[in-house]
Coordinates of C-alpha atoms and ligand atoms in Angstrom, one line a residue:
M533 CA 74.1 39.9 68.1
D534 CA 73.7 36.5 70.6
A535 CA 71.4 35.7 73.4
L536 CA 69.8 32.5 74.8
R537 CA 67.0 30.7 73.9
I538 CA 65.6 28.5 76.5
E539 CA 62.6 26.0 76.9
G540 CA 61.6 26.4 80.7
G541 CA 60.7 23.6 82.6
R542 CA 62.9 20.7 82.8
R543 CA 64.7 19.3 85.6
L544 CA 68.2 20.1 85.4
S545 CA 70.5 16.7 87.3
G546 CA 73.9 16.0 87.1
S547 CA 77.6 17.2 88.3
L548 CA 79.5 20.1 87.9
T549 CA 82.4 21.6 88.3
V550 CA 83.1 24.8 89.9
D551 CA 85.2 27.6 87.9
G552 CA 87.8 29.2 88.8
S553 CA 86.8 33.0 90.3
K554 CA 86.8 36.4 88.0
N555 CA 86.8 39.0 90.4
A556 CA 89.7 36.7 92.0
A557 CA 91.9 36.2 88.7
L558 CA 91.6 39.4 87.9
P559 CA 93.5 41.7 90.8
A560 CA 95.2 38.6 90.9
L561 CA 97.2 38.9 87.3
A562 CA 97.3 43.0 88.1
A563 CA 99.0 42.0 90.8
A564 CA 101.3 40.2 88.9
L565 CA 103.4 44.2 87.7
L566 CA 105.1 43.6 91.3
A567 CA 107.1 41.0 90.2
D568 CA 110.3 40.7 88.7
A569 CA 109.5 36.9 88.3
P570 CA 107.5 35.4 85.4
V571 CA 103.7 34.7 87.3
T572 CA 101.2 32.3 86.5
L573 CA 98.0 31.4 87.2
R574 CA 95.8 29.1 86.9
G575 CA 92.7 27.6 85.9
V576 CA 91.6 31.4 85.5
P577 CA 88.9 31.7 83.6
M578 CA 89.0 32.2 80.5
L579 CA 86.4 35.2 79.8
Q580 CA 85.9 38.7 78.3
D581 CA 87.4 40.3 81.1
I582 CA 89.9 37.7 81.9
A583 CA 91.1 39.2 77.5
N584 CA 91.0 42.1 79.1
M585 CA 92.7 42.1 81.3
T586 CA 96.1 40.4 79.9
R587 CA 95.2 42.7 76.6
L588 CA 95.8 45.6 80.0
L589 CA 99.5 44.2 80.4
G590 CA 100.3 43.7 76.9
E591 CA 100.3 47.2 77.3
L592 CA 102.1 48.3 79.9
G593 CA 105.1 45.3 79.1
C594 CA 104.2 42.2 80.2
D595 CA 105.1 39.0 77.9
V596 CA 101.8 37.5 78.3
T597 CA 101.3 33.7 77.1
S598 CA 98.4 31.5 78.1
D599 CA 97.9 27.5 77.6
G600 CA 94.4 26.3 77.7
N601 CA 93.1 28.1 81.1
T602 CA 97.1 29.1 81.8
V603 CA 98.7 31.9 82.1
T604 CA 102.3 33.8 82.4
I605 CA 102.7 37.3 82.7
E606 CA 106.5 38.4 82.9
T607 CA 107.1 41.6 82.8
T608 CA 109.8 42.8 79.9
D609 CA 109.4 46.3 79.6
T610 CA 109.2 49.1 82.1
S611 CA 108.9 52.0 81.3
K612 CA 104.9 51.7 80.2
V613 CA 102.6 52.9 83.3
H614 CA 98.7 54.1 81.5
A615 CA 96.0 52.3 81.3
P616 CA 94.0 53.6 78.5
Y617 CA 90.8 54.7 78.0
D618 CA 89.3 52.3 75.2
I619 CA 90.0 49.2 77.8
V620 CA 89.5 50.8 81.1
R621 CA 85.8 51.9 79.7
T622 CA 85.1 48.1 78.6
M623 CA 85.9 46.9 82.5
R624 CA 86.2 48.9 85.2
A625 CA 88.6 46.3 86.5
S626 CA 91.5 47.6 85.2
I627 CA 91.1 50.1 87.8
C628 CA 93.5 47.0 89.9
V629 CA 96.8 48.3 87.7
L630 CA 96.4 50.8 90.1
G631 CA 98.8 49.5 93.3
P632 CA 100.9 48.0 91.7
L633 CA 101.9 50.4 88.9
L634 CA 102.5 52.7 91.5
A635 CA 104.3 50.4 93.5
A636 CA 106.9 48.8 91.8
R637 CA 106.7 51.4 88.4
G638 CA 106.4 54.9 91.1
E639 CA 104.2 55.9 88.2
A640 CA 100.5 54.8 87.5
R641 CA 98.1 56.7 84.8
V642 CA 94.1 55.0 84.4
A643 CA 91.8 56.4 83.1
M644 CA 89.0 57.3 85.3
P645 CA 86.4 54.7 84.7
G646 CA 82.5 56.3 84.2
G647 CA 79.8 55.1 86.1
C648 CA 78.7 51.4 84.6
A649 CA 74.6 49.6 84.7
I650 CA 74.6 49.4 88.5
G651 CA 75.4 52.7 89.6
D652 CA 77.1 55.4 90.6
R653 CA 81.2 52.9 91.7
P654 CA 84.0 56.0 92.8
V655 CA 86.8 55.1 93.7
D656 CA 87.2 58.5 95.7
L657 CA 88.5 55.2 98.9
H658 CA 91.0 54.0 96.3
L659 CA 92.8 57.4 96.0
R660 CA 92.8 57.9 99.4
G661 CA 93.7 54.9 100.8
L662 CA 97.1 55.9 97.5
K663 CA 97.8 59.0 99.0
A664 CA 98.0 57.8 102.6
L665 CA 100.5 55.8 101.4
G666 CA 102.7 59.1 99.4
A667 CA 100.7 59.5 95.4
K668 CA 100.6 63.0 95.0
V669 CA 97.5 62.3 92.4
T670 CA 96.0 64.0 89.8
L671 CA 94.0 64.3 87.2
E672 CA 94.8 65.1 83.5
S673 CA 92.8 64.2 80.0
G674 CA 90.5 62.0 82.1
D675 CA 93.2 60.2 83.4
M676 CA 93.8 59.9 87.3
V677 CA 98.4 60.3 87.4
L678 CA 99.7 58.5 90.9
R679 CA 103.5 59.8 91.1
C680 CA 105.2 59.1 94.3
D681 CA 109.4 59.0 94.5
K682 CA 108.8 56.4 97.6
L683 CA 105.3 55.0 98.2
R684 CA 105.6 54.9 103.5
G685 CA 104.0 52.8 105.2
T686 CA 101.1 54.4 107.3
T687 CA 97.5 52.9 108.4
V688 CA 95.1 53.5 106.0
F689 CA 91.4 53.4 106.8
M690 CA 89.2 52.0 103.7
G691 CA 86.7 52.0 104.9
G692 CA 83.1 54.2 102.8
P693 CA 79.3 54.8 103.3
F694 CA 79.0 50.8 101.5
G695 CA 81.3 49.4 103.7
S696 CA 85.0 49.1 102.0
T697 CA 86.0 48.4 98.8
V698 CA 87.2 45.7 97.9
L699 CA 89.5 46.4 95.0
G700 CA 90.6 49.3 97.0
T701 CA 91.8 47.4 99.2
T702 CA 93.8 44.7 97.1
N703 CA 95.3 48.4 95.7
V704 CA 96.1 49.6 99.0
L705 CA 97.5 45.6 100.2
C706 CA 99.2 46.1 96.2
A707 CA 101.0 49.2 97.2
A708 CA 102.5 48.5 100.8
V709 CA 103.4 44.9 100.5
L710 CA 106.8 47.4 98.5
A711 CA 106.1 50.0 101.0
E712 CA 109.0 50.9 103.8
G713 CA 107.7 50.2 106.6
E714 CA 105.2 48.9 108.2
T715 CA 100.8 49.7 106.8
I716 CA 98.2 48.9 109.1
I717 CA 94.9 48.9 106.8
E718 CA 92.0 49.3 108.7
S719 CA 88.0 49.0 107.8
A720 CA 89.8 46.4 105.0
A721 CA 87.8 44.6 102.6
C722 CA 86.9 40.6 104.1
E723 CA 86.1 39.0 100.7
P724 CA 87.7 35.6 100.2
E725 CA 88.9 37.3 96.5
V726 CA 91.0 39.9 99.0
A727 CA 92.7 37.0 101.2
F728 CA 93.8 35.5 97.2
V729 CA 95.8 38.3 96.6
A730 CA 97.6 38.3 99.8
Q731 CA 97.9 34.9 99.5
M732 CA 99.7 35.1 96.4
L733 CA 101.9 37.9 98.1
R734 CA 103.0 36.5 100.6
A735 CA 103.3 33.5 98.6
M736 CA 105.5 36.0 96.1
G737 CA 107.6 36.7 98.8
A738 CA 105.4 39.5 100.6
D739 CA 104.9 40.2 104.4
I740 CA 100.9 40.1 105.3
A741 CA 99.1 39.3 108.0
G742 CA 95.9 40.2 108.1
E743 CA 94.1 39.0 105.5
G744 CA 90.2 38.1 105.6
T745 CA 89.7 40.4 108.6
P746 CA 89.3 44.2 109.0
R747 CA 93.0 43.9 109.8
I748 CA 95.3 43.6 107.6
R749 CA 99.0 43.8 108.8
V750 CA 101.4 44.7 106.3
Q751 CA 106.3 45.1 106.4
G752 CA 107.1 46.4 102.7
V753 CA 109.8 44.6 101.8
K754 CA 111.9 45.1 98.4
Q755 CA 111.1 43.2 96.2
L756 CA 109.0 40.5 94.4
S757 CA 109.2 36.6 93.1
G758 CA 107.4 35.4 90.9
V759 CA 104.9 32.7 91.6
D760 CA 102.4 29.6 90.1
M761 CA 99.1 29.3 91.7
Q762 CA 96.0 28.0 91.1
V763 CA 93.2 31.0 91.5
M764 CA 90.3 29.9 93.9
P765 CA 87.2 28.3 92.6
D766 CA 84.2 31.3 90.9
R767 CA 82.0 31.0 94.8
I768 CA 78.9 33.7 92.5
V769 CA 79.0 31.0 90.4
A770 CA 78.8 28.0 92.6
G771 CA 75.5 30.3 94.1
T772 CA 74.6 31.2 90.8
L773 CA 74.7 26.9 89.5
A774 CA 73.1 26.0 92.9
V775 CA 69.8 28.9 92.3
A776 CA 70.2 27.5 88.8
A777 CA 68.7 23.6 90.5
A778 CA 66.9 24.8 93.0
I779 CA 64.2 26.4 90.6
T780 CA 64.5 24.0 88.8
N781 CA 63.8 21.1 91.8
G782 CA 66.8 19.6 90.2
D783 CA 69.8 16.8 91.6
V784 CA 72.8 18.4 90.9
T785 CA 75.8 17.6 92.3
L786 CA 79.2 20.4 91.5
H787 CA 82.6 20.3 92.5
R788 CA 84.9 22.4 94.0
F789 CA 82.3 23.8 95.4
P790 CA 83.2 27.0 97.8
F791 CA 81.0 25.6 100.6
D792 CA 83.1 28.5 103.3
H793 CA 83.3 31.1 101.2
L794 CA 79.3 31.0 100.7
L795 CA 77.6 30.8 104.4
A796 CA 75.3 33.4 104.3
V797 CA 73.8 32.5 100.6
L798 CA 73.6 28.4 102.5
D799 CA 71.6 30.0 105.4
R800 CA 69.3 31.9 103.1
L801 CA 68.2 29.3 101.0
D802 CA 68.4 26.0 103.8
E803 CA 65.4 28.8 105.2
A804 CA 63.6 28.7 101.8
G805 CA 64.2 24.9 101.0
V806 CA 66.9 24.4 98.9
H807 CA 69.3 22.3 100.5
V808 CA 73.5 21.6 100.2
R809 CA 75.1 19.2 102.5
Q810 CA 78.5 18.4 101.4
L811 CA 79.2 15.5 100.3
D812 CA 82.8 14.5 101.4
P813 CA 84.0 16.3 105.2
E814 CA 87.6 15.6 105.4
E815 CA 87.1 17.8 101.7
A816 CA 88.6 21.2 102.5
P817 CA 85.2 23.2 103.3
Q818 CA 86.8 25.9 100.2
A819 CA 86.3 23.5 97.4
C820 CA 84.6 20.9 97.9
S821 CA 81.8 18.9 96.1
V822 CA 78.3 19.3 97.5
Q823 CA 74.6 18.4 96.7
I824 CA 71.4 20.5 96.9
T825 CA 67.9 19.4 96.7
T826 CA 65.6 21.6 97.0
D827 CA 62.3 20.7 98.8
R828 CA 58.4 20.7 96.9
R829 CA 57.5 24.7 98.0
L830 CA 59.6 27.1 99.0
R831 CA 59.7 29.9 101.3
P832 CA 60.0 33.3 101.4
I833 CA 62.7 34.8 102.8
L834 CA 63.9 38.4 104.3
F835 CA 67.5 38.9 103.3
T836 CA 70.2 42.0 102.7
T837 CA 73.3 42.3 100.8
Q838 CA 76.2 43.9 102.7
P839 CA 80.3 43.0 102.5
F840 CA 81.6 39.5 103.2
P841 CA 80.9 37.3 104.7
G842 CA 77.5 38.5 104.9
F843 CA 74.9 37.9 101.2
P844 CA 76.9 39.1 98.4
T845 CA 75.3 41.5 95.9
D846 CA 76.7 39.3 93.5
L847 CA 73.6 36.8 94.1
Q848 CA 71.1 38.6 94.7
A849 CA 69.2 39.5 91.5
Q850 CA 69.6 35.8 90.3
V851 CA 68.3 34.0 94.3
M852 CA 65.0 37.5 93.5
S853 CA 64.4 34.8 90.7
L854 CA 64.4 32.3 92.9
L855 CA 62.0 33.8 95.1
C856 CA 60.0 34.8 92.9
L857 CA 59.1 30.9 92.6
A858 CA 58.5 30.8 96.6
D859 CA 54.8 30.3 98.5
G860 CA 54.5 33.5 99.9
N861 CA 56.6 37.3 99.6
S862 CA 60.4 38.3 100.4
I863 CA 61.2 41.3 101.7
V864 CA 65.3 42.0 99.3
T865 CA 67.7 44.7 100.6
E866 CA 70.2 46.1 98.6
K867 CA 73.4 47.4 100.4
I868 CA 76.2 47.5 98.0
Y869 CA 74.8 49.1 95.2
P870 CA 70.7 50.2 95.9
D871 CA 70.7 50.3 92.4
R872 CA 70.8 46.7 91.1
F873 CA 67.8 46.8 90.2
L874 CA 68.0 46.2 86.3
H875 CA 66.4 43.2 86.4
V876 CA 63.3 43.6 88.1
P877 CA 61.2 44.8 85.0
E878 CA 62.4 42.6 82.8
L879 CA 61.6 39.8 86.1
T880 CA 57.6 41.1 86.0
R881 CA 57.9 41.0 82.0
M882 CA 58.2 36.6 82.3
G883 CA 55.2 37.1 85.2
A884 CA 56.8 38.1 88.7
T885 CA 55.5 39.9 91.3
L886 CA 58.0 43.2 92.9
I887 CA 57.4 46.2 94.6
R888 CA 60.1 48.0 94.6
Q889 CA 60.3 51.3 97.2
G890 CA 64.1 52.6 96.7
A891 CA 66.8 49.8 97.5
T892 CA 64.2 47.1 99.3
V893 CA 61.2 45.0 97.5
V894 CA 59.4 43.0 98.2
V895 CA 59.1 39.7 95.7
Q896 CA 55.4 38.2 95.9
G897 CA 55.5 34.2 95.0
A898 CA 53.5 33.1 92.4
D899 CA 53.3 29.6 90.9
E900 CA 54.9 29.8 87.5
L901 CA 56.9 32.3 85.5
V902 CA 55.9 32.7 81.8
G903 CA 58.7 32.8 79.5
A904 CA 59.0 35.7 77.1
P905 CA 61.9 37.8 75.3
V906 CA 63.7 39.9 77.8
M907 CA 67.2 41.9 77.6
A908 CA 69.8 41.5 79.5
S909 CA 72.1 45.0 81.8
D910 CA 74.7 44.4 83.6
L911 CA 76.7 40.5 84.7
R912 CA 74.0 39.2 87.7
G913 CA 71.0 40.7 86.0
S914 CA 71.4 38.5 82.8
A915 CA 72.1 35.7 84.9
A916 CA 69.4 35.8 86.5
L917 CA 67.3 36.5 83.9
V918 CA 68.5 32.7 82.6
L919 CA 68.1 31.3 85.5
A920 CA 64.0 32.0 85.3
G921 CA 63.6 31.7 81.8
L922 CA 65.0 27.8 82.6
A923 CA 62.2 27.2 85.4
A924 CA 58.8 29.7 83.4
R925 CA 56.5 27.7 80.9
G926 CA 57.4 28.2 77.7
E927 CA 60.1 29.6 75.9
T928 CA 62.0 32.7 77.1
L929 CA 64.8 34.9 74.5
V930 CA 67.4 36.2 77.0
R931 CA 68.8 39.4 74.7
R932 CA 72.2 41.3 75.4
I933 CA 74.1 38.1 76.5
Y934 CA 77.4 39.3 76.0
H935 CA 77.1 40.6 79.3
L936 CA 76.4 37.5 80.6
D937 CA 80.0 36.3 79.3
R938 CA 81.9 38.4 81.4
G939 CA 81.2 36.5 83.9
Y940 CA 80.0 32.9 83.3
L941 CA 82.5 30.2 81.1
H942 CA 79.8 29.1 78.4
L943 CA 77.0 28.8 80.3
E944 CA 74.8 27.8 78.8
Q945 CA 76.8 24.5 77.7
Q946 CA 77.2 23.6 81.8
L947 CA 73.2 24.6 82.2
A948 CA 72.9 22.0 78.8
G949 CA 75.0 20.0 80.6
L950 CA 72.8 19.6 83.6
G951 CA 69.2 18.6 81.2
A952 CA 68.7 22.5 80.7
A953 CA 67.0 22.9 77.3
I954 CA 68.5 25.7 76.3
E955 CA 70.9 27.3 73.2
R956 CA 72.8 30.4 72.3
V957 CA 71.0 31.5 68.8
D958 CA 71.7 35.4 66.4
G959 CA 69.4 37.1 68.4
G960 CA 69.1 40.2 65.5
P961 CA 70.6 43.3 66.6
T962 CA 70.6 44.7 70.1
Ligands
LIG103 N1 82.6 53.0 96.9 C1 82.4 54.0 97.0 N2 84.4 54.0 97.1 C2 85.1 53.4 96.6 C3 84.9 52.2 95.9 C4 83.7 51.9 95.8 O1 82.1 54.4 97.5 O2 86.4 54.3 96.1 C5 81.6 51.5 97.5 C6 80.7 51.5 95.8 O3 79.8 52.9 95.1 C7 80.1 50.5 97.2 C8 80.8 49.8 97.4 O4 81.2 50.9 97.7 O5 78.7 50.1 97.0 C9 81.7 48.5 96.6 O6 82.1 49.1 96.4 P1 83.6 47.4 95.7 O7 84.3 49.1 95.5 O8 84.3 46.7 97.3 O9 83.1 47.4 94.8 P2 84.2 46.5 93.1 O10 86.2 46.4 93.8 O11 84.6 48.2 92.0 C10 84.1 44.3 93.1 C11 82.8 42.6 92.6 C12 81.7 43.5 92.2 C13 81.8 43.1 92.9 C14 82.2 44.7 94.2 C15 81.1 44.0 95.6 C16 85.6 42.8 91.0 C17 85.6 42.8 89.8 N3 84.8 43.6 90.9 O12 83.9 45.5 93.0 O13 81.7 42.9 91.5 O14 79.9 44.0 93.5 O15 83.2 44.1 94.7 O16 81.7 42.9 95.7 O17 86.3 42.5 91.8 C18 79.9 41.3 89.5 O18 80.8 41.0 89.6 O19 79.6 41.4 88.7 C19 80.7 42.7 90.4 C20 79.8 44.0 90.0

């Protein structure tokens, strides 16, 4: 099984372009089920999750072709409505097909996703929203089965105990675009990936207003056409690379950096002594070139993960690695997935002093981290261990990096291109 071997202590320098966003591409690929003509997405990061989604679309009667990082989807058979468990269990984002299938085909049968390493991850809000639009929901042999004669617009409230739901909002949005009349999605997720899907649907002929705000209005239309879209840059990959530069006290330039989508993170990094400067003020702040530089000593900070525009949960682990090297005690609170701390015991193996109390971790900054064999258990936690390895004294071996490969495209090649001593090796059995 693949592992990453890292010899820590190299300062990163050079430049890199941020890849397209996985979490925008996944619901966008699923939204292609709504179109009556080919949908082309460009700049798709060809990750394992994307391969799983294209395989699923194949099972759902779509003809999927890819050329480099361009993917084209054309529906050829509308009789298929089943997303089976053998795909759903490998990728929770399979849930993205629920709304599109229901709206386009009147039925969706999607295996109920189980829990995952970062927490329970229920789907009640998805189902509540789709029921409000007129779906009848049953559970049959572990599959959620949703049927409708006609979807009718209404007001749908998408807030839950941990804020709004990102994929739940895109599911309801995808169903509402073909529903009869007006749908108002209240407490909609404001994440940029939701706004991207809304913009894509609008380019296909949907009538949508207010994406990126907590109230999205949708006026249903009869049909949607094809589209040709460029996928937005990945804000989580961009943030991870920025931390890689910072943790090695490097000097790195990143292109297609989604500055505007990372304001909460940039604010916290700046406070810690990591400065991300837009190089050309004329460039769109959603995809611009930035330079990352770091003060000699990092300062401790306090941050809490929140829905967008707050600090994203998907960067909590990576920034925690950075804070292990700050000059004092930092406090990190996780409000989206209160158990998303699988990286904590592994960072401890590398010499970090981390004290967890419920959903809060106190990070006692130290002068150094020490390389060690560590094991990844989820995607972003794996990235955090790689970042720690870049800064640690000696060798770090990060095992089980199939988690990492789900969300980062050849991260080791990108980091090696910036001067890191990192290579993919055979890590032996798990
Ligand atoms: N929640 C409910 N009920 C629901 C749905 C969600 O209570 O029906 C809760 C969740 O348990 C969680 C919170 O609401 O506490 C937010 O979950 P959300 O539904 O927004 O998560 P998601 O849409 O399933 C996406 C990303 C995640 C990211 C979250 C939060 C994709 C494919 N996944 O998941 O990304 O952490 O939003 O921003 O877009 C990752 O890329 O590493 C990743 C886990």
